[in-house]
CSV table of C-alpha atoms and ligand atoms in Angstrom, one decimal:
chain,number,residue,atom,x,y,z
A,1,MET,CA,-27.4,-18.9,-24.4
A,2,MET,CA,-26.5,-17.2,-21.1
A,3,ASN,CA,-22.9,-17.6,-20.0
A,4,LYS,CA,-22.5,-19.8,-17.0
A,5,ARG,CA,-20.8,-18.2,-14.0
A,6,GLU,CA,-17.3,-19.4,-13.3
A,7,LEU,CA,-16.4,-21.9,-10.6
A,8,GLU,CA,-13.0,-23.4,-9.6
A,9,LEU,CA,-12.8,-26.8,-7.9
A,10,TYR,CA,-10.2,-27.8,-5.3
A,11,ILE,CA,-10.0,-31.5,-4.4
A,12,HIS,CA,-8.0,-32.5,-1.3
A,13,ILE,CA,-6.2,-35.9,-1.1
A,14,PRO,CA,-4.8,-36.0,2.4
A,15,PHE,CA,-2.4,-38.9,2.0
A,16,CYS,CA,1.4,-39.0,1.8
A,17,ALA,CA,4.0,-41.8,1.8
A,18,ARG,CA,5.3,-40.1,5.0
A,19,LYS,CA,5.3,-36.7,6.5
A,20,CYS,CA,8.1,-34.3,5.5
A,21,ALA,CA,9.9,-32.7,8.4
A,22,TYR,CA,8.6,-29.2,7.7
A,23,CYS,CA,5.0,-30.0,6.7
A,24,ASP,CA,2.0,-28.8,8.5
A,25,PHE,CA,-0.5,-29.5,5.7
A,26,LEU,CA,-3.5,-31.7,6.4
A,27,SER,CA,-2.0,-35.0,5.3
A,28,PHE,CA,-1.3,-38.4,6.8
A,29,ALA,CA,0.6,-41.5,6.2
A,30,VAL,CA,-2.3,-43.9,6.5
A,31,LEU,CA,-3.2,-47.4,5.7
A,32,GLU,CA,-3.9,-47.9,2.1
A,33,HIS,CA,-7.4,-49.3,2.7
A,34,THR,CA,-8.4,-45.8,3.8
A,35,TYR,CA,-7.9,-44.6,0.2
A,36,ARG,CA,-11.0,-46.5,-1.0
A,37,ASP,CA,-13.2,-45.3,2.0
A,38,TYR,CA,-12.0,-41.8,1.4
A,39,MET,CA,-12.8,-41.8,-2.3
A,40,ASP,CA,-16.3,-43.2,-1.6
A,41,LYS,CA,-16.9,-40.3,0.8
A,42,LEU,CA,-15.4,-37.7,-1.5
A,43,ILE,CA,-17.7,-39.0,-4.3
A,44,GLU,CA,-20.7,-38.7,-2.0
A,45,GLU,CA,-19.7,-35.1,-1.3
A,46,ILE,CA,-19.2,-34.4,-5.0
A,47,TYR,CA,-22.7,-35.7,-5.9
A,48,GLY,CA,-24.2,-33.7,-3.1
A,49,GLN,CA,-22.4,-30.4,-3.6
A,50,SER,CA,-22.7,-30.5,-7.4
A,51,LEU,CA,-26.5,-30.1,-7.2
A,52,PHE,CA,-26.0,-26.5,-5.9
A,53,PHE,CA,-23.7,-25.6,-8.9
A,54,GLN,CA,-25.5,-26.7,-12.0
A,55,ASP,CA,-25.6,-23.1,-13.2
A,56,ARG,CA,-21.8,-22.9,-13.1
A,57,SER,CA,-19.0,-23.6,-15.6
A,58,VAL,CA,-15.9,-25.2,-14.0
A,59,THR,CA,-12.9,-23.4,-15.4
A,60,SER,CA,-10.2,-25.1,-13.3
A,61,ILE,CA,-9.8,-28.2,-11.2
A,62,PHE,CA,-6.9,-28.6,-8.9
A,63,VAL,CA,-6.3,-31.9,-7.2
A,64,GLY,CA,-3.9,-31.2,-4.3
A,65,GLY,CA,-2.8,-32.6,-1.0
A,66,GLY,CA,-1.1,-34.4,0.5
A,67,THR,CA,0.2,-36.5,-2.4
A,68,PRO,CA,-2.6,-37.2,-4.9
A,69,SER,CA,-0.2,-39.2,-7.0
A,70,ILE,CA,0.0,-41.8,-4.2
A,71,LEU,CA,-3.5,-43.0,-5.1
A,72,PRO,CA,-3.9,-46.1,-7.3
A,73,PRO,CA,-4.7,-44.8,-10.9
A,74,GLU,CA,-8.1,-46.4,-11.0
A,75,LEU,CA,-9.2,-44.2,-8.1
A,76,VAL,CA,-8.1,-41.1,-9.9
A,77,GLU,CA,-9.9,-42.3,-13.0
A,78,GLU,CA,-13.1,-42.8,-11.0
A,79,LEU,CA,-12.8,-39.4,-9.4
A,80,PHE,CA,-12.6,-37.7,-12.8
A,81,ALA,CA,-15.4,-39.7,-14.2
A,82,VAL,CA,-17.6,-38.5,-11.3
A,83,LEU,CA,-16.4,-34.9,-11.6
A,84,HIS,CA,-17.1,-34.8,-15.3
A,85,GLY,CA,-20.5,-36.4,-14.8
A,86,CYS,CA,-21.6,-34.0,-12.0
A,87,PHE,CA,-20.2,-30.6,-13.1
A,88,THR,CA,-20.1,-28.8,-16.4
A,89,VAL,CA,-16.4,-28.6,-17.0
A,90,ALA,CA,-15.4,-26.0,-19.6
A,91,GLY,CA,-13.6,-27.4,-22.7
A,92,ASP,CA,-10.5,-25.4,-22.0
A,93,ALA,CA,-10.5,-25.9,-18.3
A,94,GLU,CA,-7.1,-26.1,-16.6
A,95,ILE,CA,-6.9,-29.4,-14.8
A,96,THR,CA,-4.0,-29.9,-12.5
A,97,ILE,CA,-2.8,-32.8,-10.3
A,98,GLU,CA,0.0,-32.5,-7.7
A,99,ALA,CA,2.5,-35.3,-7.9
A,100,ASN,CA,5.5,-36.3,-6.0
A,101,PRO,CA,8.6,-37.9,-7.6
A,102,GLY,CA,8.9,-41.4,-6.3
A,103,THR,CA,5.1,-42.0,-6.7
A,104,LEU,CA,4.7,-41.5,-10.4
A,105,THR,CA,4.5,-44.4,-12.8
A,106,MET,CA,3.9,-44.4,-16.6
A,107,GLU,CA,0.6,-46.1,-16.0
A,108,LYS,CA,-0.6,-43.4,-13.6
A,109,LEU,CA,0.5,-40.6,-16.0
A,110,GLU,CA,-1.4,-42.3,-18.9
A,111,VAL,CA,-4.5,-42.5,-16.8
A,112,TYR,CA,-4.2,-38.9,-15.8
A,113,ARG,CA,-4.0,-37.9,-19.5
A,114,GLU,CA,-7.0,-40.1,-20.3
A,115,SER,CA,-8.9,-38.5,-17.5
A,116,GLY,CA,-8.5,-35.0,-19.0
A,117,ILE,CA,-5.7,-33.8,-16.6
A,118,ASN,CA,-3.6,-31.3,-18.6
A,119,ARG,CA,-1.3,-29.9,-16.0
A,120,LEU,CA,1.1,-31.6,-13.6
A,121,SER,CA,2.5,-29.9,-10.5
A,122,LEU,CA,5.7,-31.7,-9.4
A,123,GLY,CA,7.0,-31.2,-5.9
A,124,LEU,CA,10.8,-31.2,-6.1
A,125,GLN,CA,11.9,-28.6,-3.6
A,126,SER,CA,15.6,-29.0,-4.2
A,127,ALA,CA,18.0,-30.5,-6.7
A,128,ASP,CA,20.4,-31.3,-3.9
A,129,ASP,CA,20.0,-34.8,-2.4
A,130,GLN,CA,21.4,-33.8,1.0
A,131,GLU,CA,18.8,-31.0,1.2
A,132,LEU,CA,16.1,-33.4,0.2
A,133,LYS,CA,17.2,-35.8,2.9
A,134,ILE,CA,17.1,-33.0,5.5
A,135,LEU,CA,13.6,-32.1,4.4
A,136,GLY,CA,12.5,-35.7,4.8
A,137,ARG,CA,11.4,-36.0,1.1
A,138,ILE,CA,10.9,-39.5,-0.2
A,139,HIS,CA,12.8,-38.9,-3.4
A,140,THR,CA,16.2,-38.0,-4.8
A,141,PHE,CA,16.9,-35.6,-7.7
A,142,ASP,CA,17.4,-38.6,-9.9
A,143,ASP,CA,13.9,-39.9,-9.0
A,144,PHE,CA,12.5,-36.5,-10.0
A,145,LEU,CA,14.3,-36.5,-13.3
A,146,LYS,CA,12.8,-39.9,-14.2
A,147,SER,CA,9.3,-38.7,-13.2
A,148,TYR,CA,9.8,-35.5,-15.2
A,149,GLN,CA,10.9,-37.4,-18.3
A,150,ARG,CA,8.1,-39.9,-18.0
A,151,ALA,CA,5.6,-37.0,-17.7
A,152,ARG,CA,6.9,-35.4,-20.9
A,153,GLN,CA,6.7,-38.8,-22.7
A,154,ALA,CA,3.1,-39.2,-21.5
A,155,GLY,CA,2.4,-36.0,-23.3
A,156,PHE,CA,2.2,-33.4,-20.5
A,157,ASN,CA,3.1,-30.1,-22.0
A,158,ASN,CA,2.3,-28.0,-19.0
A,159,ILE,CA,4.4,-28.9,-16.0
A,160,SER,CA,5.0,-26.8,-12.9
A,161,ILE,CA,7.9,-27.5,-10.4
A,162,ASP,CA,7.7,-26.5,-6.8
A,163,LEU,CA,11.0,-25.4,-5.2
A,164,MET,CA,11.8,-24.3,-1.7
A,165,SER,CA,14.6,-21.9,-0.6
A,166,ALA,CA,16.0,-20.9,2.8
A,167,LEU,CA,16.6,-24.5,3.6
A,168,PRO,CA,18.9,-25.6,6.5
A,169,GLY,CA,22.5,-25.2,5.3
A,170,GLN,CA,21.5,-23.7,2.0
A,171,ASP,CA,23.6,-21.0,0.4
A,172,MET,CA,23.4,-19.0,-2.8
A,173,HIS,CA,25.6,-21.6,-4.6
A,174,SER,CA,23.4,-24.6,-3.8
A,175,TRP,CA,20.2,-22.6,-4.6
A,176,LYS,CA,21.6,-21.4,-7.9
A,177,ASN,CA,22.5,-24.9,-8.7
A,178,THR,CA,18.9,-26.0,-8.1
A,179,LEU,CA,17.6,-23.2,-10.3
A,180,ARG,CA,20.1,-24.1,-13.0
A,181,LYS,CA,19.3,-27.8,-13.1
A,182,VAL,CA,15.5,-27.1,-13.1
A,183,THR,CA,15.5,-24.4,-15.8
A,184,MET,CA,17.6,-26.7,-18.1
A,185,LEU,CA,14.5,-28.9,-18.2
A,186,LYS,CA,12.3,-26.0,-19.4
A,187,PRO,CA,9.2,-26.5,-17.3
A,188,GLU,CA,6.4,-24.1,-18.1
A,189,HIS,CA,6.0,-22.9,-14.5
A,190,ILE,CA,8.0,-22.7,-11.3
A,191,SER,CA,6.8,-21.9,-7.8
A,192,ALA,CA,9.6,-20.9,-5.4
A,193,TYR,CA,8.6,-20.4,-1.8
A,194,SER,CA,10.8,-19.9,1.3
A,195,LEU,CA,10.8,-22.5,4.0
A,196,ILE,CA,8.6,-21.4,6.9
A,197,ILE,CA,9.1,-23.2,10.2
A,198,GLU,CA,5.6,-24.2,11.2
A,199,GLU,CA,4.6,-25.0,14.7
A,200,GLY,CA,3.9,-28.7,15.4
A,201,THR,CA,6.5,-30.0,12.8
A,202,PRO,CA,9.8,-31.7,13.6
A,203,PHE,CA,11.6,-28.7,12.1
A,204,TYR,CA,9.9,-26.5,14.7
A,205,GLU,CA,11.2,-28.8,17.4
A,206,ARG,CA,14.7,-28.3,16.0
A,207,TYR,CA,14.7,-24.7,15.1
A,208,GLY,CA,12.0,-23.1,17.2
A,209,LYS,CA,10.8,-19.7,16.2
A,210,THR,CA,14.3,-18.2,16.2
A,211,GLY,CA,15.7,-20.4,13.4
A,212,GLU,CA,18.5,-21.6,15.7
A,213,ALA,CA,18.9,-25.3,16.0
A,214,ILE,CA,17.7,-26.6,19.4
A,215,GLU,CA,18.3,-30.1,20.9
A,216,THR,CA,15.4,-32.6,20.9
A,217,ASP,CA,14.7,-36.2,20.5
A,218,ARG,CA,11.1,-35.9,19.6
A,219,VAL,CA,9.8,-37.1,16.3
A,220,SER,CA,6.4,-35.7,15.4
A,221,GLY,CA,4.1,-34.9,12.5
A,222,THR,CA,3.5,-38.4,11.3
A,223,ASN,CA,-0.2,-38.5,12.0
A,224,ASP,CA,-3.1,-37.2,14.1
A,225,GLY,CA,-3.8,-40.5,16.0
A,226,PHE,CA,-5.8,-42.1,13.1
A,227,PRO,CA,-4.4,-45.6,12.3
A,228,VAL,CA,-1.2,-45.0,10.5
A,229,LYS,CA,1.6,-46.8,8.8
A,230,SER,CA,4.3,-45.5,6.6
A,231,VAL,CA,4.1,-47.1,3.2
A,232,LEU,CA,7.8,-46.9,3.0
A,233,PRO,CA,8.8,-48.8,6.2
A,234,GLY,CA,12.4,-48.1,7.2
A,235,ASN,CA,12.6,-45.0,5.1
A,236,SER,CA,11.7,-42.6,7.8
A,237,TRP,CA,13.1,-39.2,8.5
A,238,ASP,CA,16.1,-39.4,10.9
A,239,SER,CA,15.2,-37.2,13.8
A,240,ARG,CA,18.8,-37.4,15.1
A,241,MET,CA,20.3,-36.1,11.9
A,242,GLU,CA,22.7,-33.2,12.4
A,243,LEU,CA,20.9,-30.2,11.0
A,244,PRO,CA,22.8,-27.2,9.8
A,245,SER,CA,21.5,-23.7,10.7
A,246,LEU,CA,19.0,-21.9,8.6
A,247,PRO,CA,20.2,-19.1,6.3
A,248,ASP,CA,19.9,-15.7,7.8
A,249,GLU,CA,17.4,-13.1,6.6
A,250,ASP,CA,19.9,-11.3,4.4
A,251,THR,CA,20.8,-14.5,2.6
A,252,ASP,CA,17.1,-15.2,2.2
A,253,ARG,CA,16.5,-11.8,0.7
A,254,GLU,CA,19.5,-12.2,-1.6
A,255,ILE,CA,18.2,-15.6,-2.7
A,256,TYR,CA,14.9,-14.0,-3.5
A,257,HIS,CA,16.3,-11.3,-5.7
A,258,MET,CA,18.7,-13.6,-7.4
A,259,THR,CA,15.8,-16.0,-8.2
A,260,LYS,CA,13.9,-13.3,-9.9
A,261,ASN,CA,16.8,-12.2,-12.0
A,262,PHE,CA,18.0,-15.7,-12.8
A,263,LEU,CA,14.6,-16.9,-13.8
A,264,ALA,CA,13.9,-13.7,-15.9
A,265,ALA,CA,17.0,-14.4,-17.8
A,266,GLN,CA,15.7,-17.9,-18.6
A,267,GLY,CA,12.4,-16.6,-19.9
A,268,TYR,CA,10.3,-16.9,-16.7
A,269,GLU,CA,8.3,-13.9,-15.7
A,270,ARG,CA,7.4,-13.4,-12.0
A,271,TYR,CA,3.6,-12.9,-12.0
A,272,GLU,CA,3.1,-13.3,-8.3
A,273,ILE,CA,5.4,-12.9,-5.3
A,274,SER,CA,6.5,-16.6,-5.4
A,275,ASN,CA,5.4,-17.8,-8.8
A,276,TYR,CA,7.1,-17.7,-12.2
A,277,ALA,CA,5.9,-18.8,-15.7
A,278,ARG,CA,6.7,-18.8,-19.3
A,279,PRO,CA,4.4,-16.3,-21.1
A,280,GLY,CA,0.8,-17.7,-21.2
A,281,CYS,CA,1.6,-20.5,-18.7
A,282,GLU,CA,0.5,-18.8,-15.5
A,283,CYS,CA,-1.5,-21.0,-13.2
A,284,ARG,CA,-5.1,-20.1,-13.9
A,285,HIS,CA,-6.4,-21.8,-10.8
A,286,ASN,CA,-4.2,-19.6,-8.5
A,287,ILE,CA,-5.0,-16.4,-10.4
A,288,GLY,CA,-8.6,-17.2,-9.9
A,289,TYR,CA,-8.0,-17.5,-6.2
A,290,TRP,CA,-6.0,-14.2,-6.0
A,291,THR,CA,-8.7,-12.4,-8.0
A,292,GLY,CA,-11.7,-13.5,-6.1
A,293,VAL,CA,-13.2,-16.2,-8.4
A,294,ASP,CA,-15.6,-18.5,-6.5
A,295,TYR,CA,-14.0,-21.8,-5.5
A,296,LEU,CA,-15.5,-25.0,-4.1
A,297,GLY,CA,-13.2,-27.2,-2.0
A,298,LEU,CA,-14.1,-30.9,-1.7
A,299,GLY,CA,-12.6,-33.4,0.6
A,300,LEU,CA,-11.1,-33.3,4.1
A,301,GLY,CA,-10.4,-29.8,5.4
A,302,ALA,CA,-10.9,-28.2,2.0
A,303,SER,CA,-11.8,-24.5,2.0
A,304,SER,CA,-14.4,-22.8,-0.2
A,305,TYR,CA,-15.3,-19.2,-1.1
A,306,ILE,CA,-18.7,-19.0,-2.7
A,307,GLY,CA,-20.7,-15.8,-3.1
A,308,GLY,CA,-18.8,-13.9,-0.4
A,309,CYS,CA,-19.1,-16.8,2.1
A,310,ARG,CA,-16.1,-18.7,3.3
A,311,PHE,CA,-16.3,-22.2,4.8
A,312,ARG,CA,-14.1,-25.1,5.6
A,313,ASN,CA,-14.8,-28.8,5.6
A,314,GLU,CA,-14.4,-31.1,8.5
A,315,THR,CA,-10.7,-31.6,9.3
A,316,ASP,CA,-10.9,-34.8,11.4
A,317,LEU,CA,-10.4,-37.7,9.0
A,318,ARG,CA,-12.4,-40.2,11.1
A,319,ARG,CA,-15.3,-37.8,11.5
A,320,TYR,CA,-15.2,-36.9,7.8
A,321,LEU,CA,-15.4,-40.5,6.9
A,322,SER,CA,-18.4,-41.0,9.2
A,323,LEU,CA,-20.5,-38.1,7.8
A,324,ASP,CA,-23.6,-38.9,5.8
A,325,LEU,CA,-23.2,-36.7,2.7
A,326,ARG,CA,-25.7,-38.4,0.5
A,327,GLN,CA,-28.5,-36.1,1.7
A,328,ALA,CA,-27.0,-32.7,2.6
A,329,GLY,CA,-23.9,-33.2,0.6
A,330,ILE,CA,-22.1,-30.7,2.8
A,331,ALA,CA,-19.1,-31.4,5.0
A,332,ALA,CA,-18.6,-27.7,5.7
A,333,ARG,CA,-18.4,-26.1,9.1
A,334,ASP,CA,-17.4,-22.6,10.3
A,335,ILE,CA,-19.4,-20.9,7.6
A,336,GLN,CA,-18.5,-17.2,7.7
A,337,GLU,CA,-20.2,-14.5,5.6
A,338,LEU,CA,-17.7,-11.8,4.8
A,339,THR,CA,-18.7,-8.1,5.3
A,340,LEU,CA,-18.2,-5.7,2.5
A,341,GLU,CA,-15.1,-4.3,4.3
A,342,GLU,CA,-13.7,-7.8,4.7
A,343,LYS,CA,-14.3,-8.5,1.0
A,344,MET,CA,-12.5,-5.3,0.0
A,345,GLU,CA,-9.6,-6.0,2.3
A,346,GLU,CA,-9.2,-9.5,0.9
A,347,PHE,CA,-9.3,-8.2,-2.6
A,348,MET,CA,-6.4,-5.9,-1.8
A,349,PHE,CA,-4.4,-8.5,0.1
A,350,LEU,CA,-4.7,-11.1,-2.6
A,351,GLY,CA,-4.6,-8.9,-5.6
A,352,LEU,CA,-1.4,-7.1,-4.6
A,353,ARG,CA,0.4,-10.4,-4.4
A,354,MET,CA,0.3,-10.4,-8.2
A,355,MET,CA,2.8,-8.3,-10.0
A,356,ARG,CA,0.2,-6.7,-12.2
A,357,GLY,CA,-1.4,-5.3,-9.0
A,358,VAL,CA,-5.0,-4.3,-8.4
A,359,SER,CA,-7.2,-2.2,-10.8
A,360,GLY,CA,-9.3,0.6,-9.4
A,361,ASN,CA,-11.8,0.0,-12.2
A,362,GLU,CA,-12.3,-3.6,-11.2
A,363,PHE,CA,-12.6,-2.6,-7.6
A,364,LEU,CA,-15.3,-0.1,-8.5
A,365,GLY,CA,-17.1,-2.7,-10.7
A,366,ARG,CA,-17.0,-5.3,-7.9
A,367,PHE,CA,-17.8,-3.2,-4.8
A,368,GLY,CA,-19.3,0.0,-6.1
A,369,ARG,CA,-16.6,2.0,-4.2
A,370,ASN,CA,-13.8,4.2,-5.3
A,371,MET,CA,-10.6,2.5,-4.3
A,372,TRP,CA,-8.5,5.6,-4.6
A,373,LYS,CA,-10.6,7.5,-2.2
A,374,LEU,CA,-11.1,4.6,0.2
A,375,TYR,CA,-7.4,4.0,0.5
A,376,ASP,CA,-6.2,7.5,-0.1
A,377,THR,CA,-4.1,7.8,3.1
A,378,ALA,CA,-2.5,4.3,2.7
A,379,PHE,CA,-1.7,4.9,-0.9
A,380,GLN,CA,0.0,8.3,-0.2
A,381,LYS,CA,2.0,6.9,2.7
A,382,LEU,CA,3.2,3.8,0.8
A,383,GLN,CA,4.0,5.8,-2.3
A,384,GLU,CA,6.1,8.2,-0.4
A,385,GLN,CA,8.0,5.2,1.1
A,386,GLY,CA,8.5,3.8,-2.3
A,387,LEU,CA,6.6,0.6,-1.5
A,388,ILE,CA,3.9,0.9,-4.1
A,389,GLU,CA,3.6,2.4,-7.5
A,390,VAL,CA,0.5,3.9,-9.0
A,391,ASP,CA,-0.1,3.6,-12.7
A,392,LYS,CA,-3.8,4.2,-13.0
A,393,PRO,CA,-6.0,2.3,-13.1
A,394,TRP,CA,-3.4,-0.1,-11.5
A,395,VAL,CA,-1.6,0.0,-8.2
A,396,ARG,CA,1.1,-2.5,-7.5
A,397,LEU,CA,3.9,-3.3,-5.1
A,398,THR,CA,7.4,-2.1,-5.9
A,399,SER,CA,10.4,-4.4,-5.5
A,400,ARG,CA,11.0,-2.8,-2.1
A,401,GLY,CA,7.3,-3.3,-1.3
A,402,ILE,CA,7.6,-7.0,-2.0
A,403,ASP,CA,10.4,-7.3,0.4
A,404,VAL,CA,8.1,-6.1,3.2
A,405,SER,CA,4.9,-7.2,1.7
A,406,ASN,CA,3.3,-8.2,5.0
A,407,ARG,CA,3.7,-4.8,6.4
A,408,VAL,CA,2.5,-3.1,3.2
A,409,LEU,CA,-0.6,-5.3,3.0
A,410,SER,CA,-1.5,-4.6,6.6
A,411,GLU,CA,-2.1,-1.0,5.6
A,412,PHE,CA,-5.2,-2.1,3.7
A,413,LEU,CA,-7.1,-3.2,6.8
A,414,LEU,CA,-10.2,-1.1,7.1
A,415,ASP,CA,-11.3,-0.1,10.6
B,1,SF4,S1,4.7,-34.5,0.4
B,1,SF4,FE1,5.6,-33.7,2.2
B,1,SF4,S2,5.2,-31.5,2.1
B,1,SF4,FE2,3.8,-32.5,0.6
B,1,SF4,S3,1.9,-32.7,1.8
B,1,SF4,FE3,3.1,-34.6,2.0
B,1,SF4,S4,4.2,-34.4,3.9
B,1,SF4,FE4,3.5,-32.4,3.3
């Protein structure tokens, strides 16, 4: 029998209990009745789109958001029944759901397991309750501990924890404390990103682009005008809270290096700029994304990359819900076919984020071009500056290269 081509699925659930103060993801605190309407539309989209992918084997499914764990468990159960009915899901597929402490019950966890979900991605961000409050998270560290223990009891043996550094007022001591508390729990995977101040968020109003606190009374980022209601009334982020300054760039860098060393000592290998795992527990879904595996995004605003074409679904919730997806099955717009140059650039940008780097052999097999000749000038320059190391057939960023990765990666733009 012919091997089916690989496909990854991303399912977007754009609902949260309320917006965190730094978040610019496509998510809303909306009325609960919208969950049912949204799921109906998503299911229509899955039926429609799956017809085009009957020759594919789904090797990973990632349900992200938003806060997918805010959905009632029966909706998640229904979602997975439809996914398994419509697609050929490989027996060893990695199936992840993102969950927020404060929204996870034992009942939900049991339904996840019965639905075939085998990986849980828990958004903690910090083990310090004051930092969590500043971020506008809905949970405390203790809530997280309870969720984590429940997940282990429910049988999850592959748990990832999301952390965030460079938080307002954070210093090495508090960050190390977060790492210490989290590694004591021995999760299989840790993602550690630096806070980025995104435009349009309450944090942007406070810190602007400079990172300095600025005065404002405005509270923003709760919705986009669609009917909304926080499901946790009275538990909203306090826009008048005194916010400490952000750590400076040097502290941010120090935190980054300390994280790598601390986690390495605890048995976590950094396999991508911001991701760490116990051996064999790397996130297959993300590796697929960084290595150019086709992925299909389903749901509001979800992005896809199929056969060299990139497209993104409708981002307006009201419009998405009014689409008729039974016939065409496609909620996509902005379809963009990448040129060969763009595909090669992207392969370098994404591949070099991984510690193993990019292989010249794979480049040749994929594009029929010699990577060493094509990027000869960039490789020479970056090698002289100590920013990349060549270990043929591999090329990868050095530790110094990672510190200035944006600058290094820009060298791989083709004219
Ligand atoms: S939980 Fe917070 S950070 Fe995550 S998507 Fe919702 S609002 Fe954004």
